[in-house]
Coordinates of C-alpha atoms in Angstrom, one line a residue:
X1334 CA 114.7 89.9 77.7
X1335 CA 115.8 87.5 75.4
X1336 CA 118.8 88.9 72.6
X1337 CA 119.2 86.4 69.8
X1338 CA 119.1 86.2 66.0
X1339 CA 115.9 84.0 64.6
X1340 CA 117.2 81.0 62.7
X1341 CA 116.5 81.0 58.9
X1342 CA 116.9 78.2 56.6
X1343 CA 118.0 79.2 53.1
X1344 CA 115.8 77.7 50.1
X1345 CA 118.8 75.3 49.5
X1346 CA 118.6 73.8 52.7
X1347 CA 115.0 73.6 52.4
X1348 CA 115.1 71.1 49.3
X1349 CA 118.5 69.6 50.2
X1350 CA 116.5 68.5 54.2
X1351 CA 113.1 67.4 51.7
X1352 CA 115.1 65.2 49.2
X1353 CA 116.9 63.5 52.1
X1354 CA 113.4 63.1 54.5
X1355 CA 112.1 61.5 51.1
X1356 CA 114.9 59.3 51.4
X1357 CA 114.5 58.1 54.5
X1358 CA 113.0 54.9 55.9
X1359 CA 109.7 54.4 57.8
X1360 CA 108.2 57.0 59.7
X1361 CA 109.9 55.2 63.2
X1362 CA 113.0 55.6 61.8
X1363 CA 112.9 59.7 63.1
X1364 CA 110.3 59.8 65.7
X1365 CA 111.7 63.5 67.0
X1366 CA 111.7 66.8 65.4
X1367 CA 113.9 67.6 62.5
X1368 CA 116.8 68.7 64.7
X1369 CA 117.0 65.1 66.6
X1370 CA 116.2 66.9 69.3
X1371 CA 112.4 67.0 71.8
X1372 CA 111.7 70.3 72.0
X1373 CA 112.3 72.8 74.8
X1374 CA 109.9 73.3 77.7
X1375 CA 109.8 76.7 78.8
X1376 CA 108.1 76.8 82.3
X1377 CA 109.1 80.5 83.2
X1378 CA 110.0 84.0 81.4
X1379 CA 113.3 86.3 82.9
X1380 CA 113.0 89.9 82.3
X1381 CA 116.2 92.3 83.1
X1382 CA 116.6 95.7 82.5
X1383 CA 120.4 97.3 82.2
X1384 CA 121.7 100.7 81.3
X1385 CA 121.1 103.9 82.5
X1386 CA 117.9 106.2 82.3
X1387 CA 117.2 106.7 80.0
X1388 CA 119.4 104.8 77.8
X1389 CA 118.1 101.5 78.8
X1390 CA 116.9 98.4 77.4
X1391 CA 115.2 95.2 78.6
X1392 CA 116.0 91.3 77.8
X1393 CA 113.4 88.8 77.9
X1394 CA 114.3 85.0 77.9
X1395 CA 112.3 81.9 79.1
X1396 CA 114.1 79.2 81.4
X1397 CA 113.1 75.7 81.7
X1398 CA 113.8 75.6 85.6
X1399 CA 115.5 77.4 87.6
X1400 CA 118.4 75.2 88.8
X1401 CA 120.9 77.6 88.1
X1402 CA 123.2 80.2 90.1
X1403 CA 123.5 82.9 87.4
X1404 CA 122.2 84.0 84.4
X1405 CA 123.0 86.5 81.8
X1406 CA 121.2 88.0 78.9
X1407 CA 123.5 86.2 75.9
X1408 CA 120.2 84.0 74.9
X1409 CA 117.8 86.9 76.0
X1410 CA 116.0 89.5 73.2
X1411 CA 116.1 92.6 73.0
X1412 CA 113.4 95.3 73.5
X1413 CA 114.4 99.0 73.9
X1414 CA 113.1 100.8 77.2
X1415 CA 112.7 99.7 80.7
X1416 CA 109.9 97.1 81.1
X1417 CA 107.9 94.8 82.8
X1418 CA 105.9 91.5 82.3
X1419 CA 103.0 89.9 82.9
X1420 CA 102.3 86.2 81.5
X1421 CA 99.0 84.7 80.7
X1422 CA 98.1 81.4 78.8
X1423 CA 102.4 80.3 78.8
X1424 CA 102.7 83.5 76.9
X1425 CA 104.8 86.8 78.2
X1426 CA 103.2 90.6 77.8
X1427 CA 105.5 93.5 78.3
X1428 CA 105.5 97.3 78.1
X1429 CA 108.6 99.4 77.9
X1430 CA 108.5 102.9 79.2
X1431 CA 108.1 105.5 77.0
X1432 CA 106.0 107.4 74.4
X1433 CA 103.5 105.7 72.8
X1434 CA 102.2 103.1 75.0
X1435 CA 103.3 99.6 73.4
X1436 CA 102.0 95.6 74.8
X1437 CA 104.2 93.4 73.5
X1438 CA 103.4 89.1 73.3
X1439 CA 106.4 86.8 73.6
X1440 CA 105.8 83.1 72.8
X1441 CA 108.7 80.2 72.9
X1442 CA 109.8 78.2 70.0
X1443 CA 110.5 74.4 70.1
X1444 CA 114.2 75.5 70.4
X1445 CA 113.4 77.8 73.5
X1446 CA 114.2 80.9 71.5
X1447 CA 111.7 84.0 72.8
X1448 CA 109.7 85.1 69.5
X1449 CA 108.0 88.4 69.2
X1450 CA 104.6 87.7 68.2
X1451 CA 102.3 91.0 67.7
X1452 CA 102.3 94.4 69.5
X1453 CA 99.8 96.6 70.7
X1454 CA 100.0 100.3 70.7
X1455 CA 98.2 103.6 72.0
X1456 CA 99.2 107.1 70.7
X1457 CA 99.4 109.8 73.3
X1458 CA 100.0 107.5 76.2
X1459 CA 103.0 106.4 78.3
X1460 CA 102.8 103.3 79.1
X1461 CA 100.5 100.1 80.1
X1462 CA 99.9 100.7 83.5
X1463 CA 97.8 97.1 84.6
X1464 CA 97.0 94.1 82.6
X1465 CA 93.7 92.2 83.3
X1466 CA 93.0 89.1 81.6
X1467 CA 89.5 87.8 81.5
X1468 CA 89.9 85.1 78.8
X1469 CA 92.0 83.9 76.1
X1470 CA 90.3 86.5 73.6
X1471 CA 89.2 89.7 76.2
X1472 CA 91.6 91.4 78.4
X1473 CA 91.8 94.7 79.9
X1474 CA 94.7 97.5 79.8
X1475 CA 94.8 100.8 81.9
X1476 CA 97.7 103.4 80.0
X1477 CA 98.9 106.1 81.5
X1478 CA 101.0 109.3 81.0
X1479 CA 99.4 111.5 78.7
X1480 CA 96.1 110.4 77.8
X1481 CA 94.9 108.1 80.1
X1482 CA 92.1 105.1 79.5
X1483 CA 91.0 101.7 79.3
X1484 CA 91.3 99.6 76.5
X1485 CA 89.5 96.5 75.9
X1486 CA 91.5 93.9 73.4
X1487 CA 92.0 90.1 72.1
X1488 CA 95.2 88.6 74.0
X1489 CA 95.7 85.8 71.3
X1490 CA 95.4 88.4 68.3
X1491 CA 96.7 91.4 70.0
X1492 CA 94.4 93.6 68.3
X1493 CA 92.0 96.3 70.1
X1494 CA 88.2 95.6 69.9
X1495 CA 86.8 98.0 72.5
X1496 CA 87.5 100.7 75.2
X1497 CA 85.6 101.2 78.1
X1498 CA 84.1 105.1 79.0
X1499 CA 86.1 106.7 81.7
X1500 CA 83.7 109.7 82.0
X1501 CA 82.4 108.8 85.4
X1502 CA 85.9 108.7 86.9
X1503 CA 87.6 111.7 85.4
X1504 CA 84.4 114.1 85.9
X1505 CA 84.5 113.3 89.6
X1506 CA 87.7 116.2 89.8
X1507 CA 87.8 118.6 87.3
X1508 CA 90.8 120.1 88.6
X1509 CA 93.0 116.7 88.1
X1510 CA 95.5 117.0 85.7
X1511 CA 96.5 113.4 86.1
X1512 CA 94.0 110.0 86.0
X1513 CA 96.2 107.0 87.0
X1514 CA 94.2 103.4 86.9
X1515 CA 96.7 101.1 88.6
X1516 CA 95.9 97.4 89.4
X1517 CA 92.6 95.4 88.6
X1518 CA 91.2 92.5 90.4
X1519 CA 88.1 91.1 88.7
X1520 CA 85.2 89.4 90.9
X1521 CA 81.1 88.6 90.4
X1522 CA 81.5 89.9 86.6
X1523 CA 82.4 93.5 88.0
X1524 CA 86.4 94.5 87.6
X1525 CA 87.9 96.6 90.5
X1526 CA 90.1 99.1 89.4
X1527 CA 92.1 101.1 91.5
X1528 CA 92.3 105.2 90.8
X1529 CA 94.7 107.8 91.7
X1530 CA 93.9 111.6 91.2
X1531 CA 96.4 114.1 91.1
X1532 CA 97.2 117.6 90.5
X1533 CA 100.7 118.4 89.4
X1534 CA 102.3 115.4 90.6
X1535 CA 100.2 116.0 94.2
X1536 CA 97.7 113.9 95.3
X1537 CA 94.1 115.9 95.2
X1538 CA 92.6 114.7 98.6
X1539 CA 93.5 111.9 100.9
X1540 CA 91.2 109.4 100.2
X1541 CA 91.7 106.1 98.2
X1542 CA 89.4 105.6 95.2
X1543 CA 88.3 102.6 93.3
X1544 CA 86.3 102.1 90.4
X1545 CA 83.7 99.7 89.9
X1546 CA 83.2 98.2 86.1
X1547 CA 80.5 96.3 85.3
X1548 CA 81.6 93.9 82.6
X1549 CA 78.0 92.8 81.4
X1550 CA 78.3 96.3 79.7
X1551 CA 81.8 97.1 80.3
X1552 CA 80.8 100.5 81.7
X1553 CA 81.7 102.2 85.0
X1554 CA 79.5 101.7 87.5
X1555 CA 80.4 104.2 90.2
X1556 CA 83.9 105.4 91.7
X1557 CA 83.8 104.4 95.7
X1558 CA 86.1 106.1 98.1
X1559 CA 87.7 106.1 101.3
X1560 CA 89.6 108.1 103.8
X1561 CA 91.3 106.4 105.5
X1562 CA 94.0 105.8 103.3
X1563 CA 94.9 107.4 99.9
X1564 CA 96.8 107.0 96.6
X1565 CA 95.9 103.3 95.2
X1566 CA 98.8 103.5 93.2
X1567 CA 99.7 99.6 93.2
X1568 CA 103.2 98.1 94.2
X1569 CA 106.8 97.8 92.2
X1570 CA 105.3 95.0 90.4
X1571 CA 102.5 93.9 88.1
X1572 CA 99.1 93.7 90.1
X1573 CA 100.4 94.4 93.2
X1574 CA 98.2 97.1 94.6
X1575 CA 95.4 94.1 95.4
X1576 CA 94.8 90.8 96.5
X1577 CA 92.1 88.2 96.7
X1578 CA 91.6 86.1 100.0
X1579 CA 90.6 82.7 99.3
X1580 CA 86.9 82.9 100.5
X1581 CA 87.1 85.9 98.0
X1582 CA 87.5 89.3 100.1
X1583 CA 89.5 92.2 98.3
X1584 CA 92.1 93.8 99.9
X1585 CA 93.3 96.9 98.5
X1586 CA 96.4 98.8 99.4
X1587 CA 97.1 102.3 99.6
X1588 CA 100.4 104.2 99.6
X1589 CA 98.9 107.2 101.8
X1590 CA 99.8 111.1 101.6
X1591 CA 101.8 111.1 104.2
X1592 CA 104.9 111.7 101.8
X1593 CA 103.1 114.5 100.2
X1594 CA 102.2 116.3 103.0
X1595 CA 98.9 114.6 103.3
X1596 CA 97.5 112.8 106.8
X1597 CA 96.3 109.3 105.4
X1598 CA 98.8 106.7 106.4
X1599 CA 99.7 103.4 104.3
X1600 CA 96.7 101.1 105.0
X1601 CA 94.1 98.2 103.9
X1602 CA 90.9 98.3 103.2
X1603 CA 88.7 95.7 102.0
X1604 CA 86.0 95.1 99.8
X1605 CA 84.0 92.3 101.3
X1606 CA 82.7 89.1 99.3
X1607 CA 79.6 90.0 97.4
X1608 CA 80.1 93.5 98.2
X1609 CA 81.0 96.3 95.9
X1610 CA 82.3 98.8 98.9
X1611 CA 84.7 99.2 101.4
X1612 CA 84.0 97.3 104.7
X1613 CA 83.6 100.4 106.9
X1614 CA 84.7 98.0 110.0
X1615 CA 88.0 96.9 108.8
X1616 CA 91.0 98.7 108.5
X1617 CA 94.7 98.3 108.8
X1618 CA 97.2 100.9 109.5
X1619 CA 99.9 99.8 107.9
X1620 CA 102.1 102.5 108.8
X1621 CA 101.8 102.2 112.0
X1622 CA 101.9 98.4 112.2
X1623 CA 104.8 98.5 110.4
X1624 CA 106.6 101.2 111.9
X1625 CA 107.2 103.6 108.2
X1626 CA 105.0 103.7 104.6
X1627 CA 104.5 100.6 102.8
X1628 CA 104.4 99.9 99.2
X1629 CA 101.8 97.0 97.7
X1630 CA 99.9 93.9 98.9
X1631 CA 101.2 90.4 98.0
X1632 CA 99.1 87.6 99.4
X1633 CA 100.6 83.9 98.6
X1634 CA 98.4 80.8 97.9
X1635 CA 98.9 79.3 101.2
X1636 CA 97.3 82.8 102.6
X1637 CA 100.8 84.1 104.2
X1638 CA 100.8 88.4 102.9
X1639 CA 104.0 90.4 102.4
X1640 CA 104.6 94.0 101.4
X1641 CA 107.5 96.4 101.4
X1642 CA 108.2 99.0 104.0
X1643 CA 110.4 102.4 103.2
X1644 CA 113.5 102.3 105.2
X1645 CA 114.3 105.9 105.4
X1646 CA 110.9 107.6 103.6
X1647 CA 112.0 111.0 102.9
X1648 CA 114.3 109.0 100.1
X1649 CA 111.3 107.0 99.1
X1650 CA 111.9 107.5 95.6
X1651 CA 115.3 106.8 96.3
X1652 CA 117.2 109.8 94.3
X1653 CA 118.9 111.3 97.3
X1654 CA 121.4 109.0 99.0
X1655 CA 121.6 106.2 95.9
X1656 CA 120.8 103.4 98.4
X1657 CA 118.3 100.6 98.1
X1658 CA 115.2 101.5 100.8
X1659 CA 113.2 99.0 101.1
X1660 CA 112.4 96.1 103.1
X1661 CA 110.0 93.0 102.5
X1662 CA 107.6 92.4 105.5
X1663 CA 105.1 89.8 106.2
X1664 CA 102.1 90.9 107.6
X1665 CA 98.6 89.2 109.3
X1666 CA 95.7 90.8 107.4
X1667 CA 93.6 89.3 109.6
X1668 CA 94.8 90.6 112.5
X1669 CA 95.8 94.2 110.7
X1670 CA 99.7 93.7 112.3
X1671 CA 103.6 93.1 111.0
X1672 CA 104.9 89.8 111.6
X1673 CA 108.2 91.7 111.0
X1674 CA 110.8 92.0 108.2
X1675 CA 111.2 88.4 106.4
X1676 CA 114.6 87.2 107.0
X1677 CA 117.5 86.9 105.5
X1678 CA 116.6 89.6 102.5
X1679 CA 118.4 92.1 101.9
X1680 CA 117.2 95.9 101.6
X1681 CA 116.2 96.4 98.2
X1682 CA 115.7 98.7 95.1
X1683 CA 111.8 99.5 95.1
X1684 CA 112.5 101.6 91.9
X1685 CA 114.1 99.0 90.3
X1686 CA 110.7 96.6 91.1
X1687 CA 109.8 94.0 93.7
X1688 CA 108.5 90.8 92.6
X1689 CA 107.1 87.9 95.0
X1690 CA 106.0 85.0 93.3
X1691 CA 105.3 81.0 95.0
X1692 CA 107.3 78.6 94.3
X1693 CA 106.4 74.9 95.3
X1694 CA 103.7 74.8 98.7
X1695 CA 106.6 75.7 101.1
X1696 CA 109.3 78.1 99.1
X1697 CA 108.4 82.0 97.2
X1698 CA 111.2 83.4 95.2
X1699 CA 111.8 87.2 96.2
X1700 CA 113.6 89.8 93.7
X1701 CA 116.1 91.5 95.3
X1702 CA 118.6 94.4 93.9
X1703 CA 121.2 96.3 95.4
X1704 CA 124.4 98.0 94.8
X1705 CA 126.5 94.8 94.7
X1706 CA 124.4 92.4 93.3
X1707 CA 120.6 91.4 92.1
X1708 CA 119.7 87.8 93.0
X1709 CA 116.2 86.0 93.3
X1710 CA 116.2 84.5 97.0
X1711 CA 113.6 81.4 97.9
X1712 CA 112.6 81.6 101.3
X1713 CA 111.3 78.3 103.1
X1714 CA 108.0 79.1 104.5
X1715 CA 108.2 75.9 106.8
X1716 CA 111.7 77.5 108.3
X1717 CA 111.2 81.1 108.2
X1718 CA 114.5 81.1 106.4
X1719 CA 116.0 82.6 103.0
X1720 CA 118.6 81.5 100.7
X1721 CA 119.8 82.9 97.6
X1722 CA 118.9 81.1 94.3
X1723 CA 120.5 83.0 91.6
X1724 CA 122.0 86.1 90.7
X1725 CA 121.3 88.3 87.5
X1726 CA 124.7 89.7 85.6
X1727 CA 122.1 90.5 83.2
X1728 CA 120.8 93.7 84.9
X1729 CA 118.2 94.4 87.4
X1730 CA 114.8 91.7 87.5
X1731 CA 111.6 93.2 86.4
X1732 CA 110.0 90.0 85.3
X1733 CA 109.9 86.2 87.0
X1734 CA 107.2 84.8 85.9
X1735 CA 105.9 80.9 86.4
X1736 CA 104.1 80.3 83.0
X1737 CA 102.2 77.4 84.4
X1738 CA 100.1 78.9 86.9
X1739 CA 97.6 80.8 84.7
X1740 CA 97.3 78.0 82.0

């Protein structure tokens, strides 16, 4: 994030810039601000975490464009952790890892300076798990680690005004020792939200749960399951465990158990349009589509879908052999098959996030992070081809955000 000092003007300077304003001549003499200067337009927010775990901290900064081959964190703030962001209404929300579970609201200033706004926070919790906004004064927030719930608060104020009853969800397994609610997707006033049980860091079934909210009372309406799959447990990036197709289907991804001994492979299921349960009659395997487990859903405004595929899965969490195991891969959801890994990427860092976000009609800008290098790469839809846009000396990218698309 951003690292700078806030600019203060000293009393002095105050009267001393008054008495010569006063001065001046007509009001068309100075038609800018006081600097001489228009000020900046920030159309996106850079997030990058460096350091070691778990010594680490994150810089946030916002960019006007993205015309640029490398970027560092000198004009970037400072927040202590590991974290990720989310943007909403040209502002930035991010949560650092770690005891108690903190929301924190960037905004730019005329001078393109990242300003710390207000900051949400939830004793006996981790961290913000998923971000859902419904308007400029409700959103939603899952937390996790700990005590796990849903809170209900106002995005412009930053202040909690509600929490929704999670009774129905955590009675359903008594044994559980861990609730995870990870990724929302919000459709005919009801807000999916995906669930993940487990006991002692193991998954307690294979099945893939979801839990349907009904917003009109902002209660739970039922939990609705599915075995075909398991653990909803959303992608290395913000809202990336579900997607919603243009004619308004929701697809909902699943990690599977095979990694923990389980039988459900990585799949899809969907939740059809007016429906509030899985289509029993669709069904991708993508495990066996792709050829190894797969990790989140991303689907693109012109409808082409992407997620990443394990390279080597018993280093999923990649600890063992301190390589980078994962691949992008665009898939047909439609026809429940790989179209094969995208080209010209480079195996990445899942654990050190994956981001896909659009561009202009014909180009998305990838995250990528390795051993030698991590870079944002545009890849042409129209050519099927990738080139590398910019690199990060900064540390690792866990936020590229286009503030202009949820305005």
């Amino acid at each position: 994030m951003k690292k700078q000092s806030l600019k203060k003007i000293t009393a002095l300077s105050f009267y001393t810039f008054l008495i010569l304003t006063t001065m001046g001549c007509s009001d068309d003499d100075n038609p800018n601000p006081g600097n001489g200067t228009d000020p900046v337009t920030i159309n996106f927010g850079l997030t990058t975490v460096s350091g070691a775990w778990p010594n680490q901290t994150s810089y946030i900064q916002g960019v006007t464009d993205l015309d640029f081959s490398t970027i560092g964190n000198d004009k970037a703030l400072e927040l202590t952790g590991s974290a990720s962001t989310v943007s909403y209404n040209g502002a930035l929300y991010a949560s650092p890892f770690g005891a108690p579970a903190t929301l924190v609201k960037y905004s730019f200033n005329d001078d393109g300076d990242t300003v710390e706004e207000e900051r949400i926070v939830v004793p006996g919790a981790n961290t913000f798990s998923t971000i859902y906004f419904e308007s400029e004064t409700v959103a939603y927030g899952s937390v996790a680690g700990g005590i796990s719930k849903l809170i209900i608060f106002n995005p412009t104020t930053m202040r909690i005004t509600d929490e929704v009853s999670l009774t129905p969800i955590t009675s359903r397994f008594p044994e559980t020792t861990r609730t995870y609610y990870l990724d929302m997707m919000e459709r005919d006033n009801k807000l999916f939200m995906g669930v993940h049980y487990e006991n002692n860091f193991v998954p307690v079934n294979d099945s893939a749960y979801v839990a349907v909210i009904d917003l009109n009372n902002r209660a739970v309406e039922k939990v609705i399951a599915d075995h075909r799959t398991g653990m909803v447990f959303g992608g290395q990036a913000a809202n990336a465990g579900m997607v919603k197709a243009s004619n308004n289907d929701i697809y909902v991804q699943g990690l599977g158990t095979t990694l923990d001994g389980g039988s459900s492979p990585s799949g899809l299921l969907k939740i059809p349009n007016g429906q509030t349960s899985f289509d029993p009659d669709y069904f991708m395997d993508m495990q066996d589509a792709t050829g190894n487990v797969c990790y989140g859903i991303y689907q693109m405004p012109n409808g082409r879908a992407f997620t990443a595929r394990v390279e080597d899965a018993s280093d999923f969490y990649e600890y063992a052999t301190g390589q980078p195991q994962f691949k992008y891969f665009e898939i047909d959801i439609e026809n429940k098959s790989s179209l094969g890994a995208v080209p010209g990427l480079p195996t990445t860092y899942g654990s050190r996030r994956m981001i896909i976000i659009p561009n202009t009609d014909q180009k998305l800008l990838f995250t990528t992070a390795t051993n030698d290098e991590n870079a944002v790469f545009s890849f042409d839809t129209a050519s099927n081809t990738s080139s590398k846009l910019f690199t990060s000396t900064g540390g690792y990218i866990t936020g590229l955000e286009d503030l202009n698309q949820n305005q």
